[in-house]
Short mmCIF file of C-alpha atoms in Angstrom, two decimals:
data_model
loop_
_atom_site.label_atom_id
_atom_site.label_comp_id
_atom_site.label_asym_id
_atom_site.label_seq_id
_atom_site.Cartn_x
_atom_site.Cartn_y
_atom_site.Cartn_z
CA UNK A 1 0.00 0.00 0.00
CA UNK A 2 1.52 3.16 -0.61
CA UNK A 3 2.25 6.24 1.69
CA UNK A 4 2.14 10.15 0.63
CA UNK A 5 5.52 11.64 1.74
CA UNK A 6 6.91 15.22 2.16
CA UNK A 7 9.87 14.85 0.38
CA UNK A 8 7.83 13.41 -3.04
CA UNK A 9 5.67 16.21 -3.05
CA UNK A 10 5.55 18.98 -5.80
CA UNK A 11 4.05 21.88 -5.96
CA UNK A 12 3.12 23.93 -9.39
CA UNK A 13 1.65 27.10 -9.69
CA UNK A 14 0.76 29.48 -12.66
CA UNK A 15 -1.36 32.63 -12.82
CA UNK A 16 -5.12 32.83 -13.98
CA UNK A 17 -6.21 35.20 -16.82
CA UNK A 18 -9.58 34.74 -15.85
CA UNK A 19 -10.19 34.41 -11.92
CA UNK A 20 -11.15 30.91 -10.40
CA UNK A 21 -10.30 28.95 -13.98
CA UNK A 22 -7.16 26.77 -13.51
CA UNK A 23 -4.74 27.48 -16.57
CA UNK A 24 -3.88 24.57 -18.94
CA UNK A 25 -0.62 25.34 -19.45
CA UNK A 26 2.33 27.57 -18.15
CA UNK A 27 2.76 25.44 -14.69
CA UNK A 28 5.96 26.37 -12.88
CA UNK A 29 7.07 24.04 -10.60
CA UNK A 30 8.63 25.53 -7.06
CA UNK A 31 9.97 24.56 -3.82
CA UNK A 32 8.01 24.83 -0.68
CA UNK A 33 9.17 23.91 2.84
CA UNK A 34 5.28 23.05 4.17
CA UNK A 35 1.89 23.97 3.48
CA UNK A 36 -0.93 23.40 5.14
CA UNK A 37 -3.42 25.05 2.17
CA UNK A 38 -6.25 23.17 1.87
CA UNK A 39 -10.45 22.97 2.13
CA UNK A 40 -12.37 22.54 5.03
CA UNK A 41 -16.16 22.25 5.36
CA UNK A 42 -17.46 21.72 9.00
CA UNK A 43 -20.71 20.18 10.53
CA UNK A 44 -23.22 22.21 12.10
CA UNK A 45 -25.12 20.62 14.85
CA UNK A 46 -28.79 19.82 14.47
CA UNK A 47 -31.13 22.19 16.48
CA UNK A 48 -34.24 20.34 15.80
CA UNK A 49 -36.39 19.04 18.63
CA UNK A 50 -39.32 16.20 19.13
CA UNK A 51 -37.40 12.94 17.55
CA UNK A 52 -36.13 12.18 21.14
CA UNK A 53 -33.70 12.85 22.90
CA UNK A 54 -30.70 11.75 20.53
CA UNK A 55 -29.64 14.20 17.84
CA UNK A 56 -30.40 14.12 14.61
CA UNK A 57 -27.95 13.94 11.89
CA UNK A 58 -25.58 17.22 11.16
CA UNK A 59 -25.70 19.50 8.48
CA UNK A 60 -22.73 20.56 6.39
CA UNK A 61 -21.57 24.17 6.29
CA UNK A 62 -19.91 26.18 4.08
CA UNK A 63 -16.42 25.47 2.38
CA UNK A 64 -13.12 27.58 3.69
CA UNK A 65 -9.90 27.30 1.20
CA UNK A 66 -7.08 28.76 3.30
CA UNK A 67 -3.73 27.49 4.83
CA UNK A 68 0.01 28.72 5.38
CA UNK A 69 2.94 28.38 2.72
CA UNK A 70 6.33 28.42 3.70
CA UNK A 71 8.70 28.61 1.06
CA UNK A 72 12.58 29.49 1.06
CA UNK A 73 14.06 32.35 0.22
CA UNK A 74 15.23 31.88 -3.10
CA UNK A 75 16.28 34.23 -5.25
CA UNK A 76 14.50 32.94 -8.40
CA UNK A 77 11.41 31.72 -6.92
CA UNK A 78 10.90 34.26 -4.35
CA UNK A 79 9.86 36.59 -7.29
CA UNK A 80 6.61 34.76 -8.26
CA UNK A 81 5.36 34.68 -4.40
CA UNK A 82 6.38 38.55 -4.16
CA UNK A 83 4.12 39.41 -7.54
CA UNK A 84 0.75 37.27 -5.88
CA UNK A 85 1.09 39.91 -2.72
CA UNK A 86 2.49 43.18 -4.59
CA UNK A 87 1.04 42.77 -7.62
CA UNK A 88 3.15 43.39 -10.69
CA UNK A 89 7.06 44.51 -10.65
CA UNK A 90 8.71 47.25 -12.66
CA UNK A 91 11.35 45.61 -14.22
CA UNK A 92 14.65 47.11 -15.62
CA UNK A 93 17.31 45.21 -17.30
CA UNK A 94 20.99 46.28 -15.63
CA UNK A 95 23.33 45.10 -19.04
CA UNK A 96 24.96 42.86 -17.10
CA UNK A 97 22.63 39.86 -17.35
CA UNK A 98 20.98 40.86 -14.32
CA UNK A 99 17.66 42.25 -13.63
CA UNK A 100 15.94 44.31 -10.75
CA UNK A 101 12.03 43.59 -10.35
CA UNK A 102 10.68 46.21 -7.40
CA UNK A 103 7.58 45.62 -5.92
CA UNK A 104 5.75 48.40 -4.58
CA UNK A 105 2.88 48.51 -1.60
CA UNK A 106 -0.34 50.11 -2.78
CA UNK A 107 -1.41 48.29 -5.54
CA UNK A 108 -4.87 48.17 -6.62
CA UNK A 109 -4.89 44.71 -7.93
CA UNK A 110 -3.26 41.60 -7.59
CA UNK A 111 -2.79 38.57 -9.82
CA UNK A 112 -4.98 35.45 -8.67
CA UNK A 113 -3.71 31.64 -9.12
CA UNK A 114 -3.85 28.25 -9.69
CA UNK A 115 -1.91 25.66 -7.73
CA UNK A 116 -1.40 22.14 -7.41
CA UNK A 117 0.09 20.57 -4.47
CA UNK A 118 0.84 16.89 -6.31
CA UNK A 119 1.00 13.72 -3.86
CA UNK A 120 2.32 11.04 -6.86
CA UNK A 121 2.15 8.15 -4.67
CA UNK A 122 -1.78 7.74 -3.49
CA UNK A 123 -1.85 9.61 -6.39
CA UNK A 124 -3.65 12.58 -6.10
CA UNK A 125 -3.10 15.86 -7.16
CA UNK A 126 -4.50 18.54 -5.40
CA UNK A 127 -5.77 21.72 -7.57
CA UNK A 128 -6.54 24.64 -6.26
CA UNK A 129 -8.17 28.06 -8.46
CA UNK A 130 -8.74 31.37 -7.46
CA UNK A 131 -6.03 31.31 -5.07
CA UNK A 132 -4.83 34.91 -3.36
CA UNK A 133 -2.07 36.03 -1.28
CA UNK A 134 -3.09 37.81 1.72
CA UNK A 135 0.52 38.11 3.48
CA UNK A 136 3.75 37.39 3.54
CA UNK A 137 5.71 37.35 6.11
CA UNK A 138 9.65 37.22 6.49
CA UNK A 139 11.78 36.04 10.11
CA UNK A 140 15.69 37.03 9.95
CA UNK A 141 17.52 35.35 13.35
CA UNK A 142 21.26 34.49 13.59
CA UNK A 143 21.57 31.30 12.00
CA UNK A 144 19.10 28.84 9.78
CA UNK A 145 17.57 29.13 6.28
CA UNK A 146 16.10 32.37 5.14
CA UNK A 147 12.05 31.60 5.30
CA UNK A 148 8.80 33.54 4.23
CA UNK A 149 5.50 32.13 5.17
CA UNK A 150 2.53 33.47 2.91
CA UNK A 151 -0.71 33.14 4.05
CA UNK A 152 -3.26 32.27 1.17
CA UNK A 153 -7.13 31.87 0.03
CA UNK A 154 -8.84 30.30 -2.71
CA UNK A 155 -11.81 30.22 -3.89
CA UNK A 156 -12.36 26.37 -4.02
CA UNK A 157 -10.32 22.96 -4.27
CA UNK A 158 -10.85 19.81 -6.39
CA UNK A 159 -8.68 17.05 -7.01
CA UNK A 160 -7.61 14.35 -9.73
CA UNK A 161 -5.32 11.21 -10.21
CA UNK A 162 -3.09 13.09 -13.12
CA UNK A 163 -0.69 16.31 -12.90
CA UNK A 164 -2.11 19.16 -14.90
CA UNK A 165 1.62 19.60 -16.49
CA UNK A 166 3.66 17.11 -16.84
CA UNK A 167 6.60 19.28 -17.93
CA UNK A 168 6.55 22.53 -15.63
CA UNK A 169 9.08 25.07 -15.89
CA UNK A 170 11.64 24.88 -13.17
CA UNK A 171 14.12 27.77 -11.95
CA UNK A 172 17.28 27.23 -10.67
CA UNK A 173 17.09 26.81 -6.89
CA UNK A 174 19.50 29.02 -4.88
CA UNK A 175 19.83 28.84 -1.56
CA UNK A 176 19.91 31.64 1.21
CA UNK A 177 21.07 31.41 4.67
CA UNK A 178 19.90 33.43 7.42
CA UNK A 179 23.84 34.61 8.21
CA UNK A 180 23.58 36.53 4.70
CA UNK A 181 20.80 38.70 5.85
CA UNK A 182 21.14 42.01 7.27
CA UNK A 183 18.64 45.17 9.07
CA UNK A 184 20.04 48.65 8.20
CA UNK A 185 18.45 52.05 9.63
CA UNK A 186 18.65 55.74 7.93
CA UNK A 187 21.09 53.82 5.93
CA UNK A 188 23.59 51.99 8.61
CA UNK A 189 23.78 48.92 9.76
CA UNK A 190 22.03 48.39 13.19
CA UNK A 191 23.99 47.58 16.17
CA UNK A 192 22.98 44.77 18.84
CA UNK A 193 20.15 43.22 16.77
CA UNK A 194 19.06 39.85 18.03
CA UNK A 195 16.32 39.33 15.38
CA UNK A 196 13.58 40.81 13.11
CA UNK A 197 10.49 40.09 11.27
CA UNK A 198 8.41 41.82 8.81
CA UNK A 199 4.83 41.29 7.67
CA UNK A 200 2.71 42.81 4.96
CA UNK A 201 -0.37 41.74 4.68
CA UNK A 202 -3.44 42.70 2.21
CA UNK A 203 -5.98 41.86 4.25
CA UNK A 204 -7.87 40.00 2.04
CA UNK A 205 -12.21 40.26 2.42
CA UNK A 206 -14.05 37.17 1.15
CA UNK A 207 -17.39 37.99 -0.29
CA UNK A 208 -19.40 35.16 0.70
CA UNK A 209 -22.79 35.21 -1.38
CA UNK A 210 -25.49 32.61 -1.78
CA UNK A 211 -24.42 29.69 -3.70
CA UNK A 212 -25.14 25.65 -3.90
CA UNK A 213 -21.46 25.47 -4.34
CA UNK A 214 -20.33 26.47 -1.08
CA UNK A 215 -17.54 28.21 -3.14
CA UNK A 216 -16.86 32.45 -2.04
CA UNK A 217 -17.74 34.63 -4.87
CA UNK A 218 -14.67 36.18 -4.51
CA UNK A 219 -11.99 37.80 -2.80
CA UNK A 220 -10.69 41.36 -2.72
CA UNK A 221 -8.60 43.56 -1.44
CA UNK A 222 -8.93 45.42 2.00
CA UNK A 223 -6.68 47.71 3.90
CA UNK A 224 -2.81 46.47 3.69
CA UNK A 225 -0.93 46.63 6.84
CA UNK A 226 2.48 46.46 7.45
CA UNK A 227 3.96 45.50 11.10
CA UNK A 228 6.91 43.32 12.62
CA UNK A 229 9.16 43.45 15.31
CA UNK A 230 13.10 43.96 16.55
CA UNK A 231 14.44 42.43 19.44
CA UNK A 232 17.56 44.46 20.27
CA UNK A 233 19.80 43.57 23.14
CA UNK A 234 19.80 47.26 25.35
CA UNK A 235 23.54 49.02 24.45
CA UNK A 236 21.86 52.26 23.40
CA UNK A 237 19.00 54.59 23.15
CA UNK A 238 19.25 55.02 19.67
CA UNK A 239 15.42 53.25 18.81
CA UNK A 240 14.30 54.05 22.47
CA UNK A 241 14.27 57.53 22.10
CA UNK A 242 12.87 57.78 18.40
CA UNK A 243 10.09 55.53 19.99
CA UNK A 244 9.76 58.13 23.13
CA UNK A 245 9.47 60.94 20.56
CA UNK A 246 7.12 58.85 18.01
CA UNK A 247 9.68 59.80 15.38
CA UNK A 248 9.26 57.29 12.64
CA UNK A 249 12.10 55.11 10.86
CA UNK A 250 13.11 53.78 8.10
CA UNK A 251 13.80 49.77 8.59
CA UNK A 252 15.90 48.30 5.23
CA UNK A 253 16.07 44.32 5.22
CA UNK A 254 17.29 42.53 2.99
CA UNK A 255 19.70 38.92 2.17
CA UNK A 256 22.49 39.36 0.06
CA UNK A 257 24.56 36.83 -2.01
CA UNK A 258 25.82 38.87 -4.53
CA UNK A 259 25.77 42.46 -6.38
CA UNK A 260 23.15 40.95 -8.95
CA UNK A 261 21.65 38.11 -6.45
CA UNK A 262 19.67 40.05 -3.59
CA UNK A 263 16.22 40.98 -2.15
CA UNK A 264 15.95 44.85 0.00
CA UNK A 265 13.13 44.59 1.88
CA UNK A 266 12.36 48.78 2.62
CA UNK A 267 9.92 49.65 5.19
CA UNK A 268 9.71 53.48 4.42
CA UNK A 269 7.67 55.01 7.44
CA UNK A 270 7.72 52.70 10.56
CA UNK A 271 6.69 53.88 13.96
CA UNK A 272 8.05 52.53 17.09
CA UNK A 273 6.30 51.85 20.57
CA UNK A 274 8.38 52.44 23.71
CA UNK A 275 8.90 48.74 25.06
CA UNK A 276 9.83 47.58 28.72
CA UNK A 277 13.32 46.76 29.55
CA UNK A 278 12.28 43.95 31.38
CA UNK A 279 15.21 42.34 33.90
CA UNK A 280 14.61 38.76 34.17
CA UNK A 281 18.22 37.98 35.06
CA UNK A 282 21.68 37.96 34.99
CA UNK A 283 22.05 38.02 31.53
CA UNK A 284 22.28 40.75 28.62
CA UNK A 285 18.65 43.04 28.70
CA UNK A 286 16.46 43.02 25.41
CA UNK A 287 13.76 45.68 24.21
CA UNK A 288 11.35 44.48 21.70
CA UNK A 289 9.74 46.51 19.05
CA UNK A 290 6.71 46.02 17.67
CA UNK A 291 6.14 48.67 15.15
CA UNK A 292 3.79 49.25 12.72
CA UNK A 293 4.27 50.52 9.09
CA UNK A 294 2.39 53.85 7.56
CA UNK A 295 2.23 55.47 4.20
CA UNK A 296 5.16 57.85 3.14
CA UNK A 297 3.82 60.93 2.02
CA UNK A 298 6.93 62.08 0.06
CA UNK A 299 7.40 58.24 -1.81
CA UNK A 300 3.39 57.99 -1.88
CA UNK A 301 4.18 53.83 -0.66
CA UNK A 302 4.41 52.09 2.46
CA UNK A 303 6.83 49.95 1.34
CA UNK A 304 9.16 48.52 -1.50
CA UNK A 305 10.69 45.13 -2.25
CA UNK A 306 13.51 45.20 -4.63
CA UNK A 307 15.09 41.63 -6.22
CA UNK A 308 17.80 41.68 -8.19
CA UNK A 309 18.24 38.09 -9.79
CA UNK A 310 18.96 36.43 -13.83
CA UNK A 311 15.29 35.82 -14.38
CA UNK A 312 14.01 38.62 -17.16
CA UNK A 313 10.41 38.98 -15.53
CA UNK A 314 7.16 37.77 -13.58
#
């Protein structure tokens, strides 16, 4: 009898020209670390009475598409997850085989998708349509591999015994380690950082309406948000006293393997709340940040994600 394992897995993806119709071509096929996308439809408990005092049998209720996708930070790949939140990238070619793809906060519309998360060995493959990013979210610590974890929804989930490509595209996997990330301020490096995180999020609405499907009509766009945190071991009052002022910052992020192989992460406008220095012992004494992001009036953007990598667009 045979068993569905992580490591056979595959996922493909490719974008939908016409929202909640899979594509029949154009798959890409990327890694992924976990995922735990998938449908759910729960029971609602019977409320009727006179048949006694046993209950009568459940009714279904309505179908939720939703789940977590971590995925590494590579270089190539990264790009296609960074268009499904930002929408897409302006792209200039640098001459030097190289090109930058920046992703801007703000956008209007996004791109919706189609994915298949294959399991070869039951086999079934696992499609998904209408499927939108609501957030992404990026860690950076000391040591490990370089993570995001984007939170998606869909509009509905079916699934089938055959791939729906059998011959994906595939780009070259790079790998990124956490040690070749770094967390800059007004420019320069900061000083005594223990780690960092960053979230945007489009805060995605689902417009449930009356159908036999159980399927959402759609879903749109809401209010983004941008928040995260530092943990900073306390050496200074450099942050502290921008967050005692409510001066906002500029936070710069960003993992770097090369001059033409990097992602800059650039929160423009991020405000600061003044944190406890707690003393819990005899160790070194952390603040924590946990600031939230806000619109730049001069830039008109909240924030922008620049990748510099060989691949000539999204």
């Amino acid at each position: 009898m045979a068993r569905a394992y992580g490591w056979n897995a595959q996922l493909l993806i490719a974008e939908e020209n016409e929202y909640g119709v899979p594509p029949e071509e154009n798959y890409r096929k990327i890694p992924f670390i976990s995922s735990s996308l998938d449908s759910e439809q729960n029971l609602v408990s019977s409320n009727v009475l006179g048949l006694g005092r046993d209950p009568t049998q459940p009714f279904q209720d309505v179908i939720n598409v939703d789940g977590d996708m971590a995925v590494p930070v590579d270089m190539r790949n990264i790009g296609l997850w960074l268009k499904a939140v930002f929408g897409a990238p302006v792209t200039t070619d640098n001459e030097d085989g190289s090109f930058t793809h920046t992703f801007e906060s703000g956008k209007t519309s996004v791109p919706s998708y189609s994915l298949e998360v294959g399991l070869p060995e039951i086999p079934q493959f696992i499609r998904f349509s209408g499927v939108r990013a609501n957030s992404i979210a990026f860690n950076f610590q000391r040591s490990g591999e370089a993570q995001a974890t984007i939170n998606l929804m869909a509009q509905g989930e079916t699934g089938s015994e055959t791939a729906i490509d059998t011959a994906p595209e595939v780009y070259p996997y790079t790998r990124v380690s956490q040690f070749q990330g770094y967390i800059k301020s007004g420019g320069e490096l900061l000083a005594n950082i223990v780690s960092a995180s960053a979230t945007y999020s489009n805060n995605l609405e689902k417009i449930e309406t009356i159908r036999n499907d159980g399927k959402v009509e759609a879903i749109d766009l809401g209010v983004a948000s941008l928040s995260g945190s530092i943990s900073a071991k306390y050496a200074d009052n450099v942050l502290l006293d921008k967050a005692r002022a409510g001066t906002p910052v500029d936070i710069e992020l960003g993992y770097q393997l090369s001059e033409t192989m990097k992602l800059v992460i650039s929160c423009h406008e991020v405000y600061l709340p003044k944190p406890k220095r707690s003393i819990d012992g005899p160790g070194g004494i952390e603040c924590s940040y946990d600031f939230q992001g806000a619109k730049d009036q001069d830039l008109g953007k909240m924030m922008t994600v620049t990748l510099v990598n060989d691949v000539e667009g999204y």
